[in-house]
Amino acid sequence: SPKAASFMYENNTMAGYIPKEGIRSALKHGTLAIGQIGLAETLQILIGKDHTTEEGMILAKEIEGLFAKKCKEYKEKYKLNFGVYFTPAENLCYTAMKQFRGKYGIIENVSDRDYFTNSMHVPVWRKMNPFEKIDIEAQLTSYSSAGCITYVELPSGTKNNLEALETIVLYAKDKDIPYFAVNIPIDNCDDCGYSDEMGDVCPMCGSENISRLRRVTGYLTGDYMTAFNKGKQEEVKDRVKHIEEF
């Protein structure tokens, strides 16, 4: 119902709203995103392997092509801006997994973890270097018309190796990645304010009260151990550091 978020049209947040024509007059200017998660798990169910394999990638492209085709058909039929959104599903990755597991039980590489994999991402536990991950996901990002992100995980900051950082970023750019992130750990001591990469205690004051800032999804958030549900917390813990294989 429009009343669920009336501020979106009462304050002209969505341009083009015409009261006598109703909410549709504003919706036609926005994006109606069809989100998706769990491509890797879907492939495991269908053929027993994910898109890190050649066979898996062939089927992945068929699936994503179907999403893109349907959104194009809906745009023509309804004259609204439907788009494919490769969502991180901050909450759904866990709640959907609980529902799936309750119905189908534990399936290896499908429901044996507390989360579904983000959109069309490589499963976070797959060991590979940054360029391999970019190569795989770059083959699928073009199927999204409403948003996507590709990231690589580094074990530490890059302030002392900017050349390596530039190499990775330019490689993603050359592969036409539309939204790219390099994830590094950022720790802050809640007692003395010291900020850098830390172990269990602050090297300046010895405090164990440390907030650990991580790019869990597309945005930087607070301490991921309190800002996200169990599924997303487990996903972050499972993420391999791609530089280890580089």
Backbone as a ProteinNet text record, in pm:
[ID]
protein_1_A
[PRIMARY]
SPKAASFMYENNTMAGYIPKEGIRSALKHGTLAIGQIGLAETLQILIGKDHTTEEGMILAKEIEGLFAKKCKEYKEKYKLNFGVYFTPAENLCYTAMKQFRGKYGIIENVSDRDYFTNSMHVPVWRKMNPFEKIDIEAQLTSYSSAGCITYVELPSGTKNNLEALETIVLYAKDKDIPYFAVNIPIDNCDDCGYSDEMGDVCPMCGSENISRLRRVTGYLTGDYMTAFNKGKQEEVKDRVKHIEEF
[TERTIARY]
83.4	0	87.8	50.6	125.3	136.3	36.9	38.4	152.5	209.8	320.1	444.3	455.2	569	521.5	423.7	361.3	459.3	565.2	661.7	730.3	728.7	797.2	731.5	603.3	539.3	485.9	454.6	402.6	506.7	635.2	743	824.9	766.2	830.9	962.7	976.5	1096.7	1102.1	987	977.8	915.3	996.3	949.4	840.3	749.9	648.4	517.1	501.5	375.6	262.7	155.4	36.9	-79.6	-129.8	-233.4	-349.4	-400.8	-517.8	-483.7	-355.5	-314.5	-267.1	-238.9	-198.6	-49.1	-9.2	132.4	205.2	133	196.6	266.6	215.1	274.4	414.6	442.6	577	664.1	602.9	679.3	745.2	684.1	740.6	874.8	908.9	1037.8	1144.5	1104	1198.1	1236.6	1306.9	1348.7	1273.9	1214.5	1149	1245.9	1322.5	1431.9	1384.5	1427.2	1407.7	1539.7	1545.3	1670.6	1692.5	1818.7	1848.9	1971	1968.9	2084.2	2099.8	2216.4	2233.8	2251.8	2313.1	2339.5	2428.2	2530.1	2622.4	2549.7	2460.6	2385.4	2288	2229	2138.8	2211.1	2330.3	2408.5	2447.3	2477.7	2510.7	2393.7	2273.8	2154.5	2132	2151.4	2118.6	2223	2352.2	2454.9	2570.4	2563.3	2666.2	2796.5	2798.3	2918.3	2875.2	2958	2920.6	2989.9	2978.6	3028.2	3177.8	3248.4	3394.2	3444.6	3353	3386.3	3329	3384.1	3337	3191.8	3157.8	3020.1	2923.8	2965.8	2881.1	2859.4	2962	2949.4	2854.9	2856.5	2764.5	2620	2587.2	2450.9	2420.7	2519.7	2501.1	2459.5	2522.8	2489.1	2348.9	2305.9	2169.2	2068.9	2097	2007.1	2000.7	2117.1	2118.6	2059.8	2079.7	2019.5	1868.1	1813.6	1668.8	1616.6	1688.1	1649.4	1645.6	1752.3	1761.3	1651.8	1624.3	1521.8	1383.7	1353.7	1222.2	1202.6	1308.2	1296.4	1271.6	1336.1	1313.9	1170.2	1117.5	978	881.7	908.5	820.2	821.5	938.4	948.6	859.2	861	779.6	630.7	598.4	458.2	393.3	464.9	404.7	449.9	548.4	601.1	656	719.9	786.2	930.7	1015.6	1159.8	1204.1	1173.2	1218.6	1368.3	1436.8	1579.7	1625	1735.1	1792.9	1889	1866.9	1949.8	2023.7	2156.3	2237.8	2255.3	2158.4	2151.6	2240.3	2299.6	2371.5	2278	2151.1	2049.1	2100	2126	2185.8	2112.7	1982	1904.1	1852	1809.4	1747.9	1843.5	1973.2	2068.4	2059.2	2021.5	2009.5	1867.9	1769.1	1630.8	1586	1626.6	1591	1659.2	1782.4	1852.2	1782.1	1736.8	1665.6	1539.6	1467.6	1346.3	1379.8	1485.3	1526.4	1568.2	1647.1	1697.9	1584.1	1484.2	1370.4	1290.5	1291.9	1214	1294.8	1424	1503.9	1619.5	1644.1	1751.8	1889.1	1992.4	2130.3	2177.8	2220.5	2275.7	2415.4	2512.9	2651.2	2666.9	2736.9	2763.5	2637.4	2526.3	2401.2	2344.6	2320.2	2260	2339.4	2467.5	2550.8	2619.6	2579.6	2626.5	2504.7	2524.6	2411.3	2368.9	2406.8	2376.1	2376.2	2302.7	2314.4	2419.7	2490.2	2592.7	2530.6	2598	2552.6	2530.5	2416.8	2384.4	2454.6	2540.2	2611.3	2758	2789.6	2928.1	2985.6	3116.8	3189.6	3170.8	3145.8	3134.3	3255	3231.2	3336.3	3449.8	3425.7	3529.5	3619	3587.9	3669.2	3803.1	3912.2	4044.6	4086.9	4121.6	4169.5	4230.7	4303.7	4363.3	4264.5	4292.9	4196.9	4159.2	4254.8	4229.6	4138.4	4152.8	4064.9	3921	3903.2	3767.9	3704.4	3782.5	3732.7	3696.4	3780.1	3753.6	3621.5	3591	3467.3	3345.6	3345.6	3227.2	3206.4	3314.2	3301.8	3218.8	3210	3130.9	2980.9	2942.7	2800.6	2746.2	2831.9	2783.1	2697.2	2722.6	2647.6	2500.4	2465.9	2326.1	2243.8	2310.2	2240	2220.5	2098	2067.3	2023	2023.8	1974.8	2074	2196.2	2296.6	2367.7	2497.7	2579	2708.9	2781.8	2912.3	3002.3	3127.7	3230.7	3338.6	3384.2	3488.1	3593.9	3709.7	3814	3853.3	3892.8	3928.9	4081.5	4135.4	4277.6	4297.8	4406.5	4427.8	4468.7	4512.1	4557	4539.9	4567.6	4558.7	4664	4647.1	4737.8	4816.8	4821	4886	5035.2	5095	5237.2	5263.5	5158	5174.4	5066.9	5071.6	4970.2	4979	5096.2	5111.8	5030	5032.5	4954.1	4804.7	4762.5	4622.4	4579.7	4661.9	4629.6	4620	4706.8	4704.5	4571.6	4524.7	4397.2	4280.4	4277.9	4167.6	4162.3	4276.6	4280.1	4241.7	4275.7	4236.7	4084.3	4020.3	3873.8	3813.1	3873.3	3825	3834.6	3945.6	3963.9	3864.9	3813.6	3716.1	3572.3	3557.5	3425.5	3341.6	3406.2	3332.5	3271.4	3139.3	3077.5	3089.6	3100.7	3107.6	3204.2	3322	3428.1	3474.2	3503.1	3548.6	3667.1	3758.2	3868.9	3845	3822.2	3787.8	3912.6	3931.7	4043.3	3988.9	4055.9	4010.6	4048.6	3957.7	3983.9	3937	4030.6	3999	4017.8	3927.7	3933.5	3922.8	4011.9	4005.5	3900.6	3803.9	3696	3739.9	3857.7	3903.9	3998.6	4100.5	4197.1	4182.5	4102.7	4078.8	4177.5	4275.9	4374.9	4306.7	4348.3	4287.4	4394.2	4390.6	4481.1	4442.7	4523	4498	4545.6	4459.7	4491.9	4463.6	4524.5	4494.5	4383.6	4401.6	4298.1	4297.3	4411.3	4419.3	4477.1	4449.2	4502.5	4651.3	4739.4	4882.6	4922.2	4831.5	4862.1	4826.2	4707.6	4663.2	4631.1	4634.1	4607.3	4460.5	4372.4	4229.2	4183.2	4081.3	4020.2	3889.2	3854.8	3732	3761.2	3750.3	3787.4	3667.3	3637.9	3533.8	3599.7	3542.5	3604.2	3515.7	3561.6	3486.8	3518.3	3414.5	3431.4	3330.6	3369.8	3272.6	3200.9	3090.2	3016.2	2934.1	2872.7	2800.1	2859.2	2778.3	2832.2	2876.9	2836.9	2863.7	2949.9	3024.2	3097.6	2998.9	3002.8	2909.5	2987.4	2914.8	2980.5	3037.7	3064	3119.5	3027.1	3080.7	2994.8	2938	3000.5	2951.9	2825.4	2791.8	2668.6	2573.6	2624.4	2541.8	2465.7	2503.1	2440.6	2397.1	2307.9	2257.8	2360.8	2324.9	2417.5	2470.4	2382.9	2423.9	2532	2511.9	2609.9	2740.1	2730.7	2852.3	2933.3	2865.1	2934.7	2995.7	2924.6	2977.9	3108.8	3111.8	3233.8	3349.1	3321.4	3425.7	3479.1	3392.3	3431.1	3509.2	3509.6	3572.8	3723.5	3770.1	3914.7	3978.6	4106.2	4181.8	4242.5	4196.7	4234.3	4381.7	4444.4	4584.8	4675.5	4628.1	4711.4	4747.6	4663.8	4690.1	4758	4785.6	4842	4994
-119.2	0	125.5	229.7	354.9	412.2	383	435.8	378.5	265.4	204.4	292.7	379.2	471.7	600	662.4	779.8	895.5	901.5	1010.5	1006.5	889.4	875.7	959.6	987.5	1071.1	1202.2	1205.9	1329.1	1439.6	1401.5	1500.5	1504	1453	1455.1	1378.6	1279.1	1195.7	1116.4	1068.5	1003.6	1101.8	1149.7	1251.8	1197.3	1285.1	1249.7	1201.9	1204	1156.6	1253.4	1198.7	1277.9	1217.3	1287	1229.5	1163.2	1226.8	1170.6	1044.3	1024.3	905.3	793.3	825.6	723.3	696	600.4	572.6	524.6	467.4	418.8	532.3	652.1	765.6	796.3	757.2	776.7	653.4	535.6	411.5	399.1	456	441	512.2	598.8	667.3	595	494.4	422.9	288.3	208.6	75.5	-29.8	-125	-237.3	-354.2	-374	-470.4	-611.1	-706.7	-847.5	-898.5	-914.9	-952.8	-1102.1	-1140.8	-1283.3	-1308.6	-1423.5	-1472.3	-1621	-1674.5	-1818.5	-1884.3	-1816.7	-1883.2	-2005.9	-1992.8	-2104.8	-2226.7	-2204.4	-2316.2	-2376.4	-2291.4	-2339.8	-2435.2	-2397	-2480.4	-2612.6	-2606.2	-2729.4	-2826.2	-2773.2	-2857.5	-2919.1	-2839.9	-2884.4	-2977.4	-2943.5	-3023	-3064.9	-3030.2	-3075	-2999	-2882.2	-2798.3	-2654.1	-2559.9	-2419.2	-2355.9	-2223.2	-2153.7	-2124.7	-2183	-2178.5	-2285.6	-2368	-2468.9	-2425.5	-2479.9	-2444.1	-2484.3	-2604.4	-2652.1	-2567.5	-2534.4	-2451.7	-2313.4	-2254.4	-2120.6	-2120.5	-2226.1	-2234.3	-2227.1	-2305	-2304.4	-2172.2	-2114.9	-1986.8	-1878.7	-1877.6	-1777.6	-1800.1	-1924.6	-1952.7	-1899	-1921.3	-1874.6	-1722.8	-1658.4	-1511.9	-1451.7	-1520	-1472.4	-1475.9	-1575.7	-1585.6	-1469.5	-1437.2	-1321.7	-1194.6	-1171.5	-1049.9	-1045.7	-1161	-1168.3	-1137.1	-1194.5	-1172.9	-1026.6	-966.6	-824.8	-737.5	-771	-695.9	-711.2	-834.1	-858	-781.3	-780	-709.6	-558.4	-506.3	-363.1	-325.6	-410.1	-382.6	-399.2	-500.8	-532.2	-430.4	-394.4	-309.1	-163.7	-134.4	1.3	52.9	-38.2	-4.6	-54.6	5	-19.6	-138.8	-258.4	-379.1	-398.9	-449.8	-475.2	-589.8	-653.7	-763.4	-704.8	-739	-687.6	-803.1	-799.7	-900.6	-858.2	-893.8	-843.8	-920.2	-850.5	-918.6	-978.9	-931.7	-986.9	-998.2	-884.1	-881	-967.8	-967.3	-1049.2	-1176.9	-1166.9	-1281.2	-1398.9	-1371.1	-1481	-1581.9	-1535	-1621.8	-1674.4	-1584.9	-1627.9	-1725	-1701.5	-1793.7	-1928.4	-1925.9	-2052	-2133.3	-2068.4	-2138.8	-2205.3	-2133.6	-2188.7	-2305.7	-2288.6	-2394.2	-2519.5	-2498.3	-2611	-2683.7	-2607.3	-2668.8	-2757.9	-2725.7	-2802.8	-2915	-2888.2	-2985.5	-3046.8	-2995.5	-3051.2	-3001.8	-3073.6	-3035.9	-3101.4	-3019.2	-3065.1	-3006.2	-3090.1	-3043.4	-2932.7	-2826.4	-2710.4	-2636.1	-2667.5	-2596.7	-2539	-2626.2	-2579.3	-2622.7	-2649.7	-2688.1	-2568.8	-2447.8	-2324.8	-2240.4	-2135.5	-2057	-1944.7	-1952.4	-1842.4	-1892.3	-1820.5	-1838.4	-1740.6	-1779.5	-1694.5	-1570.1	-1457.4	-1333.8	-1353.5	-1315.7	-1305.5	-1411.1	-1365.7	-1458.9	-1470.6	-1433.5	-1436.2	-1577.1	-1583	-1705.9	-1738.1	-1861.4	-1894.7	-1842.1	-1784.5	-1712.6	-1801.7	-1932.9	-2023.9	-2076.8	-2044.9	-2092.5	-2017.9	-2091.2	-2029.8	-1995.3	-1869.3	-1821.8	-1684.9	-1638.8	-1505.5	-1400.3	-1271.8	-1166.9	-1169.8	-1200.4	-1195.8	-1309.7	-1424.1	-1536.6	-1506.7	-1446.7	-1412.2	-1308.6	-1209.3	-1106.8	-1169.1	-1257.8	-1322.5	-1396.8	-1465	-1543.1	-1451.8	-1358.5	-1275.3	-1174.4	-1136.7	-1043.4	-1101.1	-1231.9	-1296.4	-1285.4	-1243.3	-1242.3	-1104.2	-1009.6	-878.9	-808.1	-832.4	-762.7	-803.2	-914.5	-956.7	-873.7	-798.6	-715.5	-575.2	-526.4	-390.9	-301.8	-357.1	-280.2	-277.9	-326.6	-317.5	-447.7	-437.1	-553	-503.1	-592.5	-558.4	-682	-657.1	-760.2	-709.2	-793.4	-752	-860.1	-819.2	-914	-883.3	-986.2	-974.3	-975.4	-875	-870.2	-885.7	-948.9	-975.7	-853.3	-747.2	-626.9	-506.5	-389.7	-267.3	-262.5	-168.7	-160.2	-29.8	39.8	170.3	162.2	46.5	29.5	-41.4	-66.2	-132.8	-83.4	43.9	103.7	53	12.3	-39.7	-168	-254.3	-377.2	-345.9	-250	-209.7	-158	-74.2	-18.7	-128.7	-227.3	-338.4	-412.5	-438.8	-510.6	-427.1	-298.9	-210.9	-194.2	-173	-155	-283.2	-396.3	-524.2	-537.9	-501.8	-505.7	-408	-293	-192.6	-245.5	-309.7	-364.2	-476	-540.7	-647.8	-594.7	-462.2	-397.1	-428.8	-443	-457.3	-321.3	-308.4	-177	-123.3	-214	-171.7	-266.6	-214.7	-300.1	-251.2	-345.8	-309.4	-395.9	-335.2	-407.6	-403.2	-517.8	-525.4	-547	-461.5	-475.2	-459.8	-519	-503.1	-366.4	-304.6	-177.9	-194.9	-187.3	-206.7	-77.1	-53.1	67.9	31.2	84.7	64.3	157.2	100	180.9	257.8	223	290.4	407.1	384.7	492.6	557.3	497.2	556.5	517.8	434.1	392.2	314.9	342.3	278	221.1	91.8	22.1	-125.5	-209.1	-352.4	-406.8	-480.9	-529.3	-677.6	-736.6	-873.4	-872.9	-945.9	-954	-834.3	-763.6	-649.1	-529.3	-412.2	-288.2	-278.1	-253.3	-245	-118.6	-22.1	103.7	99.9	44.5	48.5	-89.1	-192.5	-327.5	-362.2	-274.8	-299.7	-410.9	-483.2	-584.9	-535.2	-409.6	-350.8	-292.5	-377.1	-338.2	-354.4	-249.7	-255.7	-291.2	-387.9	-436.8	-400.1	-299.7	-248	-331	-378.3	-458.7	-415.7	-430.3	-410.8	-544.6	-560.1	-685.5	-694	-582.9	-577.2	-461.2	-385.4	-276.1	-156.8	-149.9	-33.1	-67.9	30.5	14.2	29.2	-63.8	-60.5	-60.9	-69.7	-82.3	-222	-258.7	-390	-497.8	-578.9	-676.2	-781.2	-797.1	-895.5	-850.1	-722.3	-671.2	-611.9	-575.1	-506.5	-601.8	-731	-826	-952.3	-1027.7	-1149.3	-1262.3	-1375.5	-1488.1	-1534.1	-1538.2	-1585.3	-1499.1	-1367.6	-1277.4	-1278.9	-1292.5	-1303.2	-1425.7	-1537.6	-1660.1	-1647.5	-1579.6	-1561.5	-1482.8	-1377.1	-1296	-1380.2	-1461.6	-1546.6	-1647.3	-1692.5	-1794.7	-1737.7	-1607	-1547.3	-1573.4	-1627.5	-1647.3	-1514.9	-1501.4	-1384.5	-1416.1	-1345.5	-1380.3	-1356.1	-1270.7	-1241	-1357.1	-1447.3	-1559.5	-1652.9	-1655.3	-1741.9	-1666.8	-1537.9	-1453.7	-1462.3
0	0	0	-73.9	-70.4	71.2	157.3	293.7	376.7	332.8	406.6	405	303.9	296.1	229.2	292	229.9	210.5	295.1	280.2	143.4	78.1	-49.2	-158.7	-144.8	-246.1	-189	-58.9	-0.2	1.3	9	14	-114.7	-220.6	-351.6	-355.3	-268	-270.6	-400.3	-445.2	-575.7	-673	-764.8	-858	-948.9	-985.2	-1083.9	-1027.8	-894.9	-837.4	-867.7	-925.2	-956.9	-880.4	-778.4	-691.2	-764.7	-868	-936.3	-1015.8	-1046.8	-1121.6	-1029.8	-903.2	-808.4	-806.8	-723.8	-699.6	-825	-920.5	-1043.1	-1117.9	-1106	-1175	-1124.1	-999.3	-944.3	-964.8	-953.5	-967	-1104	-1206	-1340.9	-1354.7	-1258.9	-1262.5	-1180	-1105.6	-1019.9	-1079.6	-1000.1	-1042.1	-961.9	-1030.4	-964.4	-973.3	-869.4	-872.8	-838.6	-919.5	-889.4	-834	-703.3	-638.5	-639.5	-626.1	-620.7	-533.4	-467.7	-392.9	-422.3	-388.3	-389.3	-524.2	-620.7	-748.1	-727.9	-645.5	-623	-568.2	-471.8	-414.3	-515.2	-597.8	-701.8	-796.6	-836.4	-926.8	-860.7	-732.3	-659.5	-659.3	-641.8	-641.6	-779.5	-884.1	-1019.3	-1079.5	-1063.7	-1131.5	-1040.3	-910.8	-817.5	-823.5	-887.6	-893.1	-916.8	-875.4	-889.3	-1009.5	-1020.6	-1139.3	-1136.5	-1041.4	-1047.7	-1145	-1195.7	-1296.4	-1430.8	-1538	-1672.2	-1693.1	-1650.7	-1666.4	-1583.7	-1463.4	-1378.8	-1436.4	-1496.4	-1554.2	-1673.2	-1752.9	-1867.1	-1819.9	-1716	-1663.6	-1593.1	-1524.8	-1456.9	-1556.6	-1671.7	-1773.5	-1827.9	-1838.2	-1882.4	-1781.1	-1654.1	-1547.6	-1545.3	-1547.4	-1541.9	-1668.8	-1781.4	-1904.8	-1898.3	-1829.8	-1812.8	-1727.9	-1620	-1537.9	-1622.6	-1698.8	-1779.6	-1885.7	-1947	-2049.9	-1992.8	-1875.7	-1814.9	-1774.8	-1721.4	-1682.8	-1805.4	-1916.5	-2040.2	-2087.5	-2077	-2116.3	-2026.8	-1895.5	-1801.7	-1826.9	-1862.9	-1891.7	-2009.2	-2112.4	-2230.3	-2199.8	-2121.6	-2094.1	-2000.8	-1893.8	-1790.9	-1798.3	-1884.9	-1898	-1765.3	-1693	-1567.3	-1574.3	-1493.6	-1505	-1419.5	-1464.6	-1395.9	-1419.4	-1318.2	-1331.1	-1243	-1281.9	-1204.4	-1101.7	-976.4	-866.7	-801.4	-807.8	-740.1	-594.2	-512.3	-375.8	-278.7	-179.8	-72.5	31.1	33	123.2	266.3	327.3	460.5	562.3	558.2	651.3	586.9	461.7	394.7	379.3	366.5	348	462.3	580.8	698.8	715.5	704.9	726.1	617.3	492.7	384.7	403.7	454.7	477.9	586.5	690.6	797	741.4	655.9	596.8	503.9	423.3	330.9	407.7	510.9	590.1	661.5	706.9	773.3	679.3	550.3	452.5	389.1	360.9	285.6	364.3	484.9	566.3	524.8	568.9	542	412.2	318.6	191.5	177.2	147.3	139.6	34.3	74.2	-11.6	-54.3	10.1	-16.5	112.7	211.2	336.3	458.6	441.1	555.5	620	579.6	642.9	678.6	755	804.6	711	585.2	493.1	349.6	265.2	120.8	69.9	-34.5	-93.2	-156.8	-143.3	-206.9	-356.7	-405	-547	-631.6	-725.2	-813	-772.6	-648.3	-603.4	-596.5	-609.4	-581.2	-432.4	-394.9	-252.6	-175.1	-59.5	12.6	59.7	65	114.4	2	-123.7	-235	-239	-235.5	-235.5	-378	-397.8	-527.5	-509.7	-609.6	-599.3	-650	-629	-667.2	-814.2	-900.2	-1043.7	-1088.6	-1026.1	-1057.8	-1017.4	-901.2	-856.1	-949	-986.8	-1078.4	-1212.4	-1263.3	-1392.2	-1392.2	-1281.8	-1274.4	-1266.9	-1174.8	-1153.3	-1266.3	-1335.5	-1447.2	-1560.9	-1567.4	-1672.1	-1647.5	-1526.1	-1489.7	-1456.2	-1425	-1379.1	-1483.8	-1610.6	-1715.1	-1720.5	-1656.3	-1654.7	-1555.3	-1470.2	-1373	-1428.4	-1419.4	-1464.1	-1349	-1226.7	-1112.1	-996.2	-1018.8	-913.2	-885.6	-859.6	-825.2	-763.6	-698.6	-644.7	-654	-685.5	-678.6	-584.3	-494.7	-401.3	-388.2	-341.9	-303.4	-159.6	-87.9	53.4	67.6	134.8	165.2	315.4	356.9	499.6	579.7	511.8	582.7	492.1	546.3	468.6	359.5	267.7	153.3	150.6	262.9	263.1	233.5	255.8	227.7	95.1	20	-108.8	-205.3	-234.5	-320	-463.8	-504.7	-640.2	-659.4	-556.7	-564.1	-566.7	-484.4	-481.8	-618.8	-677.7	-809.4	-914.9	-905.8	-1000.8	-996.3	-874.6	-858.2	-908.7	-871.3	-910.7	-1062	-1124.5	-1269.7	-1342.8	-1284.3	-1344.5	-1345.1	-1232.9	-1226.1	-1326.2	-1339.1	-1434.7	-1577.3	-1609.6	-1744	-1774.9	-1670.1	-1687.7	-1684.4	-1685.6	-1687.1	-1564.4	-1449.2	-1323.9	-1289.9	-1281.5	-1260.5	-1118.5	-1019.8	-879.7	-811.5	-776.5	-725.1	-588.9	-498.8	-364.4	-324.1	-251	-189.6	-40	20.7	162.8	247.6	344.1	437.9	580	680	818.8	874.6	945.7	1014.7	1158.7	1253.5	1394.7	1471.8	1567.1	1649.6	1796.5	1877.5	2021.6	2080.3	2150.1	2207.4	2331	2386.7	2507.9	2479.2	2397	2371.9	2235.5	2147.4	2017	1908.9	1942.6	1844.3	1731.4	1606.9	1491.4	1400.1	1378.5	1287.6	1289.2	1228.6	1232.8	1367.4	1435.7	1569.3	1582.7	1682.4	1720.7	1823.5	1931.5	2034.5	2127.6	2138.3	2228.7	2156.5	2207.8	2152	2185.8	2088.4	2115.4	2191.7	2200.4	2267.5	2415.7	2449.2	2588.4	2646.3	2562.3	2611.4	2625.2	2582	2595.2	2500.6	2546	2461	2400.4	2429.8	2376.1	2238.4	2137.9	2002.8	1909.7	1833.8	1731.7	1599.2	1531.3	1408.2	1288.4	1216.6	1102.4	978.6	912.1	791.9	685.7	559.7	451.8	435	504.2	500.5	372	334.6	207.8	127.5	61.2	-19.1	62.4	188.5	269.6	390	437.1	561.9	676.7	771.2	883.8	1014.2	1124.9	1254.5	1271.2	1394.3	1425.1	1368.6	1277.7	1209.5	1304.4	1422.7	1518.8	1590	1576	1637.2	1533.4	1417	1317.3	1226.3	1227.6	1135.6	1209.4	1144.1	1206.3	1198.8	1257.1	1268.6	1133.3	1033.5	902.3	840.8	846.6	787	866	996.3	1078.1	1038.5	1018.7	980.6	841.4	752.6	617.9	620.5	699.7	709.6	764.4	863.9	921.4	819.6	728.6	631.5	512.8	496.4	378.8	376.5	265.8	250	211.9	238.5	196.1	60	-40.5	-176.4	-206	-129.8	-156.2	-118.2	-32	12.9	-102.4	-204.2	-317.9	-431.4	-408.8	-514.5	-511
[MASK]
++++++++++++++++++++++++++++++++++++++++++++++++++++++++++++++++++++++++++++++++++++++++++++++++++++++++++++++++++++++++++++++++++++++++++++++++++++++++++++++++++++++++++++++++++++++++++++++++++++++++++++++++++++++++++++++++++++++++++++++++++++++

